Coordinates of C-alpha atoms in Angstrom, one line a residue:
M1271 CA -0.4 0.1 -0.1
E1272 CA 1.3 3.1 -0.7
T1273 CA 1.6 6.0 2.2
I1274 CA 3.6 9.2 2.8
K1275 CA 6.3 8.1 4.5
V1276 CA 10.0 9.1 5.7
V1277 CA 12.9 7.4 3.9
R1278 CA 16.5 8.3 5.8
L1279 CA 18.7 7.1 3.7
K1280 CA 22.2 6.0 4.8
S1281 CA 23.7 9.8 2.6
G1282 CA 21.7 11.1 6.0
E1283 CA 19.0 13.0 3.8
D1284 CA 15.1 12.5 4.9
I1285 CA 12.8 12.1 2.0
V1286 CA 9.0 12.3 2.6
G1287 CA 6.9 11.2 -0.2
Y1288 CA 4.2 8.4 -1.4
V1289 CA 6.2 5.5 -0.4
T1290 CA 6.0 1.5 -2.1
E1291 CA 8.3 -1.1 -0.4
T1292 CA 8.7 -4.1 -2.1
E1293 CA 11.7 -6.8 -1.1
D1294 CA 14.9 -4.6 -3.2
T1295 CA 13.7 -1.2 -3.0
I1296 CA 11.7 1.6 -2.0
N1297 CA 9.8 3.5 -4.4
I1298 CA 9.1 6.8 -3.7
G1299 CA 6.4 9.3 -5.9
Y1300 CA 6.5 13.2 -5.2
P1301 CA 10.1 12.7 -3.4
M1302 CA 11.3 16.0 -1.2
V1303 CA 14.1 16.3 0.7
I1304 CA 13.6 17.6 4.4
R1305 CA 16.1 20.1 5.6
L1306 CA 16.4 21.6 8.9
I1307 CA 17.5 24.7 8.9
T1308 CA 18.7 26.5 12.4
Q1309 CA 18.0 30.2 13.1
Q1310 CA 18.7 32.6 16.3
G1311 CA 18.8 29.2 18.2
I1312 CA 15.6 28.1 16.7
Q1313 CA 15.5 24.9 14.9
S1314 CA 12.7 25.0 11.8
F1315 CA 12.3 22.9 8.5
T1316 CA 12.1 23.0 4.8
I1317 CA 11.2 20.6 2.1
Q1318 CA 11.9 21.5 -2.0
S1319 CA 11.9 19.0 -4.4
W1320 CA 14.0 16.5 -4.3
L1321 CA 14.6 15.1 -8.2
P1322 CA 14.8 18.1 -11.1
H1323 CA 10.9 16.4 -11.9
Q1324 CA 10.2 18.6 -15.0
I1325 CA 12.4 16.4 -16.6
F1326 CA 11.7 13.2 -16.1
K1327 CA 8.4 11.3 -17.6
H1328 CA 7.7 10.3 -13.2
N1329 CA 8.2 12.1 -10.4
E1330 CA 9.1 9.0 -8.8
A1331 CA 12.7 7.3 -8.0
D1332 CA 13.3 3.8 -6.8
I1333 CA 15.5 3.6 -4.1
W1334 CA 17.9 0.3 -3.2
I1335 CA 16.7 -1.6 0.4
N1336 CA 20.7 -1.6 0.9
D1337 CA 20.9 2.3 1.1
V1338 CA 18.4 2.9 3.6
L1339 CA 18.7 2.9 7.5
F1340 CA 14.8 2.9 8.1
V1341 CA 11.2 4.4 7.2
N1342 CA 8.8 6.0 9.7
D1343 CA 5.4 7.0 9.7
V1344 CA 4.8 11.2 9.6
A1345 CA 2.4 13.4 11.6
D1346 CA -1.3 14.1 10.0
E1347 CA -0.1 17.7 10.2
F1348 CA 3.3 17.3 8.2
V1349 CA 0.6 15.1 5.5
V1350 CA -1.1 18.1 5.2
Y1351 CA 1.8 20.4 4.7
Y1352 CA 3.2 17.8 2.4
R1353 CA 0.6 17.2 0.1
S1354 CA 0.1 21.6 0.1
E1355 CA 3.7 21.4 -1.6
E1356 CA 3.6 18.1 -3.9
H1357 CA 2.9 19.8 -6.8

């Protein structure tokens, strides 16, 4: 089943998107990278497109499971934020 999740890669990047897991790969649709920002001691985040989706036929990526540290669910409030930014 395809759900919105966060995928932490071994590279340290946190990617959010519509995740479908298989035995060998994780497919992420509309992948967006989460960037943490610290200003004046306050930490917040922003998300931006992870792929240059304008040049791809489909805005999705398959990632080998060996490149993934973990997959986790996201809070309902974050799902609303993600969906407002995804297109």
